[in-house]
PDB file of C-alpha atoms in Angstrom:
ATOM      1  CA  UNK X   1      26.177 160.146  87.822  1.00  0.00           C
ATOM      2  CA  UNK X   2      24.481 162.768  87.269  1.00  0.00           C
ATOM      3  CA  UNK X   3      26.347 163.671  83.855  1.00  0.00           C
ATOM      4  CA  UNK X   4      25.837 160.621  82.557  1.00  0.00           C
ATOM      5  CA  UNK X   5      22.270 160.295  82.934  1.00  0.00           C
ATOM      6  CA  UNK X   6      22.476 163.312  80.906  1.00  0.00           C
ATOM      7  CA  UNK X   7      25.173 161.693  78.131  1.00  0.00           C
ATOM      8  CA  UNK X   8      22.816 157.943  78.652  1.00  0.00           C
ATOM      9  CA  UNK X   9      18.894 160.437  77.788  1.00  0.00           C
ATOM     10  CA  UNK X  10      20.948 162.745  74.766  1.00  0.00           C
ATOM     11  CA  UNK X  11      22.981 159.578  72.738  1.00  0.00           C
ATOM     12  CA  UNK X  12      18.630 157.845  73.119  1.00  0.00           C
ATOM     13  CA  UNK X  13      17.533 161.407  71.647  1.00  0.00           C
ATOM     14  CA  UNK X  14      20.227 161.697  68.621  1.00  0.00           C
ATOM     15  CA  UNK X  15      19.352 157.700  68.325  1.00  0.00           C
ATOM     16  CA  UNK X  16      16.245 157.850  67.659  1.00  0.00           C
ATOM     17  CA  UNK X  17      16.731 161.155  65.455  1.00  0.00           C
ATOM     18  CA  UNK X  18      20.129 158.700  63.404  1.00  0.00           C
ATOM     19  CA  UNK X  19      17.261 156.648  62.392  1.00  0.00           C
ATOM     20  CA  UNK X  20      14.559 158.707  61.567  1.00  0.00           C
ATOM     21  CA  UNK X  21      17.113 161.107  59.232  1.00  0.00           C
ATOM     22  CA  UNK X  22      18.489 157.262  58.138  1.00  0.00           C
ATOM     23  CA  UNK X  23      15.064 155.865  57.035  1.00  0.00           C
ATOM     24  CA  UNK X  24      14.096 159.658  55.975  1.00  0.00           C
ATOM     25  CA  UNK X  25      16.811 159.998  53.598  1.00  0.00           C
ATOM     26  CA  UNK X  26      18.179 156.720  52.975  1.00  0.00           C
ATOM     27  CA  UNK X  27      21.860 157.218  53.368  1.00  0.00           C
ATOM     28  CA  UNK X  28      24.253 157.549  57.108  1.00  0.00           C
ATOM     29  CA  UNK X  29      23.855 161.567  57.822  1.00  0.00           C
ATOM     30  CA  UNK X  30      25.972 163.876  60.414  1.00  0.00           C
ATOM     31  CA  UNK X  31      23.443 162.910  63.463  1.00  0.00           C
ATOM     32  CA  UNK X  32      25.197 159.438  63.432  1.00  0.00           C
ATOM     33  CA  UNK X  33      28.367 161.346  64.072  1.00  0.00           C
ATOM     34  CA  UNK X  34      27.205 163.170  67.308  1.00  0.00           C
ATOM     35  CA  UNK X  35      25.249 159.762  68.440  1.00  0.00           C
ATOM     36  CA  UNK X  36      28.522 158.154  68.210  1.00  0.00           C
ATOM     37  CA  UNK X  37      30.217 161.076  70.328  1.00  0.00           C
ATOM     38  CA  UNK X  38      27.580 161.094  72.951  1.00  0.00           C
ATOM     39  CA  UNK X  39      27.401 157.305  72.760  1.00  0.00           C
ATOM     40  CA  UNK X  40      31.038 157.107  73.257  1.00  0.00           C
ATOM     41  CA  UNK X  41      31.506 160.062  76.497  1.00  0.00           C
ATOM     42  CA  UNK X  42      28.893 157.920  78.022  1.00  0.00           C
ATOM     43  CA  UNK X  43      30.103 154.136  77.731  1.00  0.00           C
ATOM     44  CA  UNK X  44      34.054 156.070  79.453  1.00  0.00           C
ATOM     45  CA  UNK X  45      31.748 158.170  82.272  1.00  0.00           C
ATOM     46  CA  UNK X  46      30.090 155.123  83.917  1.00  0.00           C
ATOM     47  CA  UNK X  47      33.281 153.997  83.432  1.00  0.00           C
ATOM     48  CA  UNK X  48      35.053 155.801  85.436  1.00  0.00           C
ATOM     49  CA  UNK X  49      32.007 156.533  87.852  1.00  0.00           C
ATOM     50  CA  UNK X  50      31.667 152.666  89.546  1.00  0.00           C
ATOM     51  CA  UNK X  51      35.458 152.769  88.770  1.00  0.00           C
ATOM     52  CA  UNK X  52      35.402 155.704  91.251  1.00  0.00           C
ATOM     53  CA  UNK X  53      32.477 154.792  93.498  1.00  0.00           C
ATOM     54  CA  UNK X  54      33.646 150.999  94.137  1.00  0.00           C
ATOM     55  CA  UNK X  55      37.523 152.777  94.850  1.00  0.00           C
ATOM     56  CA  UNK X  56      35.117 154.515  97.073  1.00  0.00           C
ATOM     57  CA  UNK X  57      36.658 157.381  96.992  1.00  0.00           C
ATOM     58  CA  UNK X  58      34.847 160.767  98.651  1.00  0.00           C
ATOM     59  CA  UNK X  59      33.111 158.128  99.919  1.00  0.00           C
ATOM     60  CA  UNK X  60      35.112 155.847 102.578  1.00  0.00           C
ATOM     61  CA  UNK X  61      38.413 157.091 101.293  1.00  0.00           C
ATOM     62  CA  UNK X  62      39.933 161.137 100.053  1.00  0.00           C
ATOM     63  CA  UNK X  63      41.802 159.575  98.050  1.00  0.00           C
ATOM     64  CA  UNK X  64      43.081 156.547  95.760  1.00  0.00           C
ATOM     65  CA  UNK X  65      45.062 153.951  95.982  1.00  0.00           C
ATOM     66  CA  UNK X  66      48.023 152.880  93.275  1.00  0.00           C
ATOM     67  CA  UNK X  67      45.919 149.366  92.432  1.00  0.00           C
ATOM     68  CA  UNK X  68      42.818 151.686  92.093  1.00  0.00           C
ATOM     69  CA  UNK X  69      44.935 153.862  90.175  1.00  0.00           C
ATOM     70  CA  UNK X  70      46.014 150.939  88.056  1.00  0.00           C
ATOM     71  CA  UNK X  71      42.160 149.192  86.888  1.00  0.00           C
ATOM     72  CA  UNK X  72      41.601 152.937  85.785  1.00  0.00           C
ATOM     73  CA  UNK X  73      44.375 152.766  83.866  1.00  0.00           C
ATOM     74  CA  UNK X  74      43.358 149.113  82.081  1.00  0.00           C
ATOM     75  CA  UNK X  75      39.785 149.826  82.483  1.00  0.00           C
ATOM     76  CA  UNK X  76      39.126 153.364  80.519  1.00  0.00           C
ATOM     77  CA  UNK X  77      41.701 152.620  77.734  1.00  0.00           C
ATOM     78  CA  UNK X  78      40.620 150.113  77.286  1.00  0.00           C
ATOM     79  CA  UNK X  79      37.117 151.497  77.233  1.00  0.00           C
ATOM     80  CA  UNK X  80      38.394 153.518  74.611  1.00  0.00           C
ATOM     81  CA  UNK X  81      39.231 151.414  71.933  1.00  0.00           C
ATOM     82  CA  UNK X  82      36.486 149.004  72.833  1.00  0.00           C
ATOM     83  CA  UNK X  83      33.163 151.687  71.906  1.00  0.00           C
ATOM     84  CA  UNK X  84      36.565 153.556  68.745  1.00  0.00           C
ATOM     85  CA  UNK X  85      36.076 150.122  67.241  1.00  0.00           C
ATOM     86  CA  UNK X  86      32.005 149.042  67.463  1.00  0.00           C
ATOM     87  CA  UNK X  87      31.445 152.837  66.297  1.00  0.00           C
ATOM     88  CA  UNK X  88      33.431 150.696  62.936  1.00  0.00           C
ATOM     89  CA  UNK X  89      31.811 147.750  63.300  1.00  0.00           C
ATOM     90  CA  UNK X  90      28.450 149.228  63.466  1.00  0.00           C
ATOM     91  CA  UNK X  91      29.091 151.872  60.314  1.00  0.00           C
ATOM     92  CA  UNK X  92      29.741 148.311  58.239  1.00  0.00           C
ATOM     93  CA  UNK X  93      27.501 145.398  57.421  1.00  0.00           C
ATOM     94  CA  UNK X  94      26.926 141.904  58.455  1.00  0.00           C
ATOM     95  CA  UNK X  95      27.976 140.058  55.318  1.00  0.00           C
ATOM     96  CA  UNK X  96      31.205 141.329  55.908  1.00  0.00           C
ATOM     97  CA  UNK X  97      34.325 138.935  56.023  1.00  0.00           C
ATOM     98  CA  UNK X  98      34.594 138.626  60.201  1.00  0.00           C
ATOM     99  CA  UNK X  99      32.244 140.920  61.487  1.00  0.00           C
ATOM    100  CA  UNK X 100      30.825 138.639  63.431  1.00  0.00           C
ATOM    101  CA  UNK X 101      33.915 137.927  65.021  1.00  0.00           C
ATOM    102  CA  UNK X 102      34.770 140.955  65.612  1.00  0.00           C
ATOM    103  CA  UNK X 103      31.656 141.948  67.020  1.00  0.00           C
ATOM    104  CA  UNK X 104      32.120 138.876  69.633  1.00  0.00           C
ATOM    105  CA  UNK X 105      35.335 139.720  70.242  1.00  0.00           C
ATOM    106  CA  UNK X 106      34.453 143.804  71.432  1.00  0.00           C
ATOM    107  CA  UNK X 107      31.702 142.400  73.987  1.00  0.00           C
ATOM    108  CA  UNK X 108      33.892 139.396  75.318  1.00  0.00           C
ATOM    109  CA  UNK X 109      36.651 142.708  76.027  1.00  0.00           C
ATOM    110  CA  UNK X 110      33.089 144.743  76.940  1.00  0.00           C
ATOM    111  CA  UNK X 111      33.022 141.908  79.722  1.00  0.00           C
ATOM    112  CA  UNK X 112      36.519 142.116  80.950  1.00  0.00           C
ATOM    113  CA  UNK X 113      36.081 145.383  81.557  1.00  0.00           C
ATOM    114  CA  UNK X 114      32.782 144.991  83.745  1.00  0.00           C
ATOM    115  CA  UNK X 115      34.594 142.077  85.494  1.00  0.00           C
ATOM    116  CA  UNK X 116      38.315 144.202  86.765  1.00  0.00           C
ATOM    117  CA  UNK X 117      36.220 147.037  87.944  1.00  0.00           C
ATOM    118  CA  UNK X 118      34.949 144.578  90.212  1.00  0.00           C
ATOM    119  CA  UNK X 119      38.016 144.223  91.911  1.00  0.00           C
ATOM    120  CA  UNK X 120      37.422 148.164  93.527  1.00  0.00           C
ATOM    121  CA  UNK X 121      33.987 147.389  94.756  1.00  0.00           C
ATOM    122  CA  UNK X 122      35.897 144.097  96.352  1.00  0.00           C
ATOM    123  CA  UNK X 123      38.676 146.294  98.059  1.00  0.00           C
ATOM    124  CA  UNK X 124      36.353 148.643  99.400  1.00  0.00           C
ATOM    125  CA  UNK X 125      34.719 146.260 101.204  1.00  0.00           C
ATOM    126  CA  UNK X 126      37.416 143.860 102.228  1.00  0.00           C
ATOM    127  CA  UNK X 127      38.985 147.596 103.980  1.00  0.00           C
ATOM    128  CA  UNK X 128      35.410 147.911 105.256  1.00  0.00           C
ATOM    129  CA  UNK X 129      35.835 144.862 107.010  1.00  0.00           C
ATOM    130  CA  UNK X 130      39.257 145.003 108.172  1.00  0.00           C
ATOM    131  CA  UNK X 131      37.984 148.655 109.459  1.00  0.00           C
ATOM    132  CA  UNK X 132      35.097 147.632 111.452  1.00  0.00           C
ATOM    133  CA  UNK X 133      36.382 144.772 113.165  1.00  0.00           C
ATOM    134  CA  UNK X 134      39.775 146.897 114.303  1.00  0.00           C
ATOM    135  CA  UNK X 135      38.399 150.925 115.971  1.00  0.00           C
ATOM    136  CA  UNK X 136      35.111 152.352 117.891  1.00  0.00           C
ATOM    137  CA  UNK X 137      33.274 153.355 114.266  1.00  0.00           C
ATOM    138  CA  UNK X 138      31.820 149.900 114.101  1.00  0.00           C
ATOM    139  CA  UNK X 139      28.571 151.079 114.154  1.00  0.00           C
ATOM    140  CA  UNK X 140      29.378 153.811 111.245  1.00  0.00           C
ATOM    141  CA  UNK X 141      31.885 150.887 109.688  1.00  0.00           C
ATOM    142  CA  UNK X 142      28.821 148.389 109.302  1.00  0.00           C
ATOM    143  CA  UNK X 143      26.636 150.935 107.654  1.00  0.00           C
ATOM    144  CA  UNK X 144      29.089 151.918 104.768  1.00  0.00           C
ATOM    145  CA  UNK X 145      29.973 147.848 104.776  1.00  0.00           C
ATOM    146  CA  UNK X 146      26.221 146.696 103.987  1.00  0.00           C
ATOM    147  CA  UNK X 147      26.233 150.020 101.170  1.00  0.00           C
ATOM    148  CA  UNK X 148      28.639 148.094  99.179  1.00  0.00           C
ATOM    149  CA  UNK X 149      27.985 144.860  99.154  1.00  0.00           C
ATOM    150  CA  UNK X 150      24.725 145.384  97.760  1.00  0.00           C
ATOM    151  CA  UNK X 151      26.781 147.718  95.056  1.00  0.00           C
ATOM    152  CA  UNK X 152      28.688 145.329  94.166  1.00  0.00           C
ATOM    153  CA  UNK X 153      25.821 142.694  94.038  1.00  0.00           C
ATOM    154  CA  UNK X 154      23.632 145.490  91.775  1.00  0.00           C
ATOM    155  CA  UNK X 155      26.863 145.642  89.999  1.00  0.00           C
ATOM    156  CA  UNK X 156      26.667 142.052  89.320  1.00  0.00           C
ATOM    157  CA  UNK X 157      23.463 141.458  88.725  1.00  0.00           C
ATOM    158  CA  UNK X 158      24.124 144.923  86.334  1.00  0.00           C
ATOM    159  CA  UNK X 159      27.340 142.935  84.472  1.00  0.00           C
ATOM    160  CA  UNK X 160      25.309 139.178  83.761  1.00  0.00           C
ATOM    161  CA  UNK X 161      22.567 140.313  82.651  1.00  0.00           C
ATOM    162  CA  UNK X 162      22.890 142.568  79.828  1.00  0.00           C
ATOM    163  CA  UNK X 163      26.108 142.027  78.580  1.00  0.00           C
ATOM    164  CA  UNK X 164      25.285 137.925  79.110  1.00  0.00           C
ATOM    165  CA  UNK X 165      21.701 137.519  78.921  1.00  0.00           C
ATOM    166  CA  UNK X 166      20.040 140.329  77.400  1.00  0.00           C
ATOM    167  CA  UNK X 167      23.127 138.638  75.015  1.00  0.00           C
ATOM    168  CA  UNK X 168      21.945 134.860  74.964  1.00  0.00           C
ATOM    169  CA  UNK X 169      17.904 136.457  74.562  1.00  0.00           C
ATOM    170  CA  UNK X 170      18.321 138.724  71.400  1.00  0.00           C
ATOM    171  CA  UNK X 171      20.599 135.568  69.773  1.00  0.00           C
ATOM    172  CA  UNK X 172      17.191 133.160  69.825  1.00  0.00           C
ATOM    173  CA  UNK X 173      15.075 135.515  69.170  1.00  0.00           C
ATOM    174  CA  UNK X 174      13.290 136.382  65.369  1.00  0.00           C
ATOM    175  CA  UNK X 175      14.356 139.249  63.366  1.00  0.00           C
ATOM    176  CA  UNK X 176      11.179 141.573  63.924  1.00  0.00           C
ATOM    177  CA  UNK X 177      11.749 141.272  67.423  1.00  0.00           C
ATOM    178  CA  UNK X 178      15.421 141.717  68.716  1.00  0.00           C
ATOM    179  CA  UNK X 179      13.227 145.446  69.815  1.00  0.00           C
ATOM    180  CA  UNK X 180      12.582 143.291  72.487  1.00  0.00           C
ATOM    181  CA  UNK X 181      16.126 142.640  74.084  1.00  0.00           C
ATOM    182  CA  UNK X 182      17.120 146.252  73.170  1.00  0.00           C
ATOM    183  CA  UNK X 183      14.295 147.237  76.159  1.00  0.00           C
ATOM    184  CA  UNK X 184      15.952 144.801  78.453  1.00  0.00           C
ATOM    185  CA  UNK X 185      18.540 145.948  78.771  1.00  0.00           C
ATOM    186  CA  UNK X 186      17.372 149.730  78.275  1.00  0.00           C
ATOM    187  CA  UNK X 187      15.169 149.008  81.431  1.00  0.00           C
ATOM    188  CA  UNK X 188      18.266 147.484  83.590  1.00  0.00           C
ATOM    189  CA  UNK X 189      20.535 149.841  82.646  1.00  0.00           C
ATOM    190  CA  UNK X 190      18.058 152.635  83.884  1.00  0.00           C
ATOM    191  CA  UNK X 191      17.377 151.005  87.361  1.00  0.00           C
ATOM    192  CA  UNK X 192      21.135 150.205  87.828  1.00  0.00           C
ATOM    193  CA  UNK X 193      21.599 154.077  87.332  1.00  0.00           C
ATOM    194  CA  UNK X 194      18.979 154.658  89.526  1.00  0.00           C
ATOM    195  CA  UNK X 195      19.636 153.026  92.072  1.00  0.00           C
ATOM    196  CA  UNK X 196      23.335 154.377  92.461  1.00  0.00           C
ATOM    197  CA  UNK X 197      22.358 157.789  92.143  1.00  0.00           C
ATOM    198  CA  UNK X 198      20.068 157.108  95.096  1.00  0.00           C
ATOM    199  CA  UNK X 199      21.879 155.479  97.265  1.00  0.00           C
ATOM    200  CA  UNK X 200      25.445 157.303  96.592  1.00  0.00           C
ATOM    201  CA  UNK X 201      23.274 160.989  96.295  1.00  0.00           C
ATOM    202  CA  UNK X 202      25.110 163.636  97.992  1.00  0.00           C
ATOM    203  CA  UNK X 203      23.284 165.113 101.183  1.00  0.00           C
ATOM    204  CA  UNK X 204      23.629 166.423 103.819  1.00  0.00           C
ATOM    205  CA  UNK X 205      24.730 164.544 106.601  1.00  0.00           C
ATOM    206  CA  UNK X 206      24.479 161.171 104.639  1.00  0.00           C
ATOM    207  CA  UNK X 207      25.728 158.723 107.030  1.00  0.00           C
ATOM    208  CA  UNK X 208      27.384 156.479 104.109  1.00  0.00           C
ATOM    209  CA  UNK X 209      30.024 159.960 103.228  1.00  0.00           C
ATOM    210  CA  UNK X 210      30.872 161.050 106.928  1.00  0.00           C
ATOM    211  CA  UNK X 211      34.746 160.958 106.310  1.00  0.00           C
ATOM    212  CA  UNK X 212      36.763 162.121 109.871  1.00  0.00           C
ATOM    213  CA  UNK X 213      39.065 165.053 109.805  1.00  0.00           C
ATOM    214  CA  UNK X 214      41.517 161.368 110.768  1.00  0.00           C
ATOM    215  CA  UNK X 215      40.593 158.419 108.914  1.00  0.00           C
ATOM    216  CA  UNK X 216      42.926 157.170 106.220  1.00  0.00           C
ATOM    217  CA  UNK X 217      45.667 159.216 108.188  1.00  0.00           C
ATOM    218  CA  UNK X 218      49.468 157.230 109.739  1.00  0.00           C
ATOM    219  CA  UNK X 219      49.113 156.414 113.091  1.00  0.00           C
ATOM    220  CA  UNK X 220      51.498 160.424 114.163  1.00  0.00           C
ATOM    221  CA  UNK X 221      49.659 161.952 111.571  1.00  0.00           C
ATOM    222  CA  UNK X 222      46.167 162.235 113.185  1.00  0.00           C
ATOM    223  CA  UNK X 223      45.645 165.688 113.734  1.00  0.00           C
ATOM    224  CA  UNK X 224      47.899 167.438 113.548  1.00  0.00           C
ATOM    225  CA  UNK X 225      47.958 171.494 112.764  1.00  0.00           C
ATOM    226  CA  UNK X 226      45.520 170.972 115.978  1.00  0.00           C
ATOM    227  CA  UNK X 227      49.201 169.713 118.002  1.00  0.00           C
ATOM    228  CA  UNK X 228      50.815 172.234 116.660  1.00  0.00           C
ATOM    229  CA  UNK X 229      47.940 175.457 117.408  1.00  0.00           C
ATOM    230  CA  UNK X 230      48.573 174.149 121.325  1.00  0.00           C
TER     231      UNK X 230
END
């Protein structure tokens, strides 16, 4: 999550330099390339981090299931395509034929990716609910269940606000107030990053992240090493 925040700050910094350079010389400069590189890396890494957190990797279980791997293999390449296409769209003027159509298509595909990353979170919640009712670690599992429910609601609220509410607000604002929709997006993104970073930060003896040695192993394979030693 720290890497996502760093890339986000770098993309904002180079975006400011890009606009200043374009305003000074009147044409696109090399700063645009640097800005798009960091924006591309930030977008892909953010989706990767959210999928891994939602899958419970290293928090609930030390592995990623086949279903979760399929989500990653669909979402990440699709995000790569969307980010590259978005760069091409940004470098063209809205007056070009089909510009608005392609912009809306990319926006719809981005929403599809955002919805797809909810599936690993739902699967983790289901896994934790079943584990809480089937073993003697109910208190620990309930703690993790509460955390993942909160994370699910946060992701849903973030996607709905930044992809739908802000989009509708931006479409109704006059040209000289377009900055307001960008401000709303950045504030929501900052709140999302801060909450996720704080709740899932590594720390000693964090009850959310503790994984027992035998947790996630098939029955009959627990503590094999100890049995061998005995």
